[in-house]
Amino acid sequence: MEYYDGIKTSVSYQIVSQIKYIRTMKQAILITAYKDLDFLEKIVNFFDDDFSFFIHIDKKCKENTTGLSQLKNVYLFSKYHIEWGGSNHLMAILLLMREAYRRNEYAYFHLITGSDFPVKPLYAFKKFFEEHQNENFMEYFPLPRESWGEDGGLKRIRYYWFGLNRVDVRGRFWELIRLSLRIQKKLKINRKFRYFDGKLWAGGTYWSLSQKAIETFIRFVDENPGYIRQFRCTSIGEEIFLQTALLNLNVPVINNYLRYIDWGEDGANPVTLTEKDYDRIMSSDCFFARKFDKIKSAKLINKIKSAGL
């Protein structure tokens, strides 16, 4: 049993799965996805009517959305063309936050990817967040950070990352972006962060936040529209924009995002989870795991479901 900032995150999961937890608190699941929309249906079907789903599907995605759109409490959006590292992912997240918040009916908001899957029984999920509904769970640390490489990660916002919203970083146009960065370094370009005296915080993109935290953030960006503009032409700004605002606005945050992610040996990309990861996932205090592949992770998903999910 582990504790994070004094909050007990481990609950007993030995109760038989047939026990139904009382329906009370409404929660919103926010999802950014770009493929395997049929897998999203499995995520939605795990939850009950106390949950609503706000899903942004990459504008490039050509898969049929009929199955998803026919599910109850599902709201679909496809406004942004998203490439890895580009600021459009941040904008899609902000869109989902606004759409869910404006309905004024959710006490908790959870941001996940389309390749996440819940790994605790629904009653345990609901019980935990009802008991901690005023707490906020999100990874955070100050920037610069040595493990974030050159400049401790400051290069993400220090330079202009032109074209990331339209360029696949694995393609040939990536060399043009790299050339632009080299020129900016020689010219000593250094974009100043104009908010919070330049004090930056960062962490994992995904989180579970209370209604009060979401309200505080949205009110701040509405009153300071230049804050979001500050993240245009940045790289992976979604790992900075929310942590920086909430921590500087003194919103209490527990430094744990309750997600199981295996970052592999290089620490750069999440490893696709398989059946061999089952014991580590289920013994963790996490409520979601990432990342799942509908084919490679099929046995793992079935094993998780057979455990009473």
JSON list of C-alpha atoms in Angstrom, two decimals, residues 142-149 151-153:
[
{"chain": "A", "resi": 142, "resn": "PRO", "atom": "CA", "xyz": [10.27, 22.14, -12.38]},
{"chain": "A", "resi": 143, "resn": "LEU", "atom": "CA", "xyz": [12.04, 23.03, -15.60]},
{"chain": "A", "resi": 144, "resn": "PRO", "atom": "CA", "xyz": [14.82, 22.83, -16.58]},
{"chain": "A", "resi": 145, "resn": "ARG", "atom": "CA", "xyz": [15.18, 19.09, -15.91]},
{"chain": "A", "resi": 146, "resn": "GLU", "atom": "CA", "xyz": [18.40, 17.24, -16.72]},
{"chain": "A", "resi": 147, "resn": "SER", "atom": "CA", "xyz": [16.68, 14.13, -18.06]},
{"chain": "A", "resi": 148, "resn": "TRP", "atom": "CA", "xyz": [14.91, 16.27, -20.68]},
{"chain": "A", "resi": 149, "resn": "GLY", "atom": "CA", "xyz": [18.13, 16.67, -22.61]},
{"chain": "A", "resi": 151, "resn": "ASP", "atom": "CA", "xyz": [18.67, 22.96, -22.12]},
{"chain": "A", "resi": 152, "resn": "GLY", "atom": "CA", "xyz": [16.76, 20.74, -19.68]},
{"chain": "A", "resi": 153, "resn": "GLY", "atom": "CA", "xyz": [13.75, 20.89, -21.98]}
]
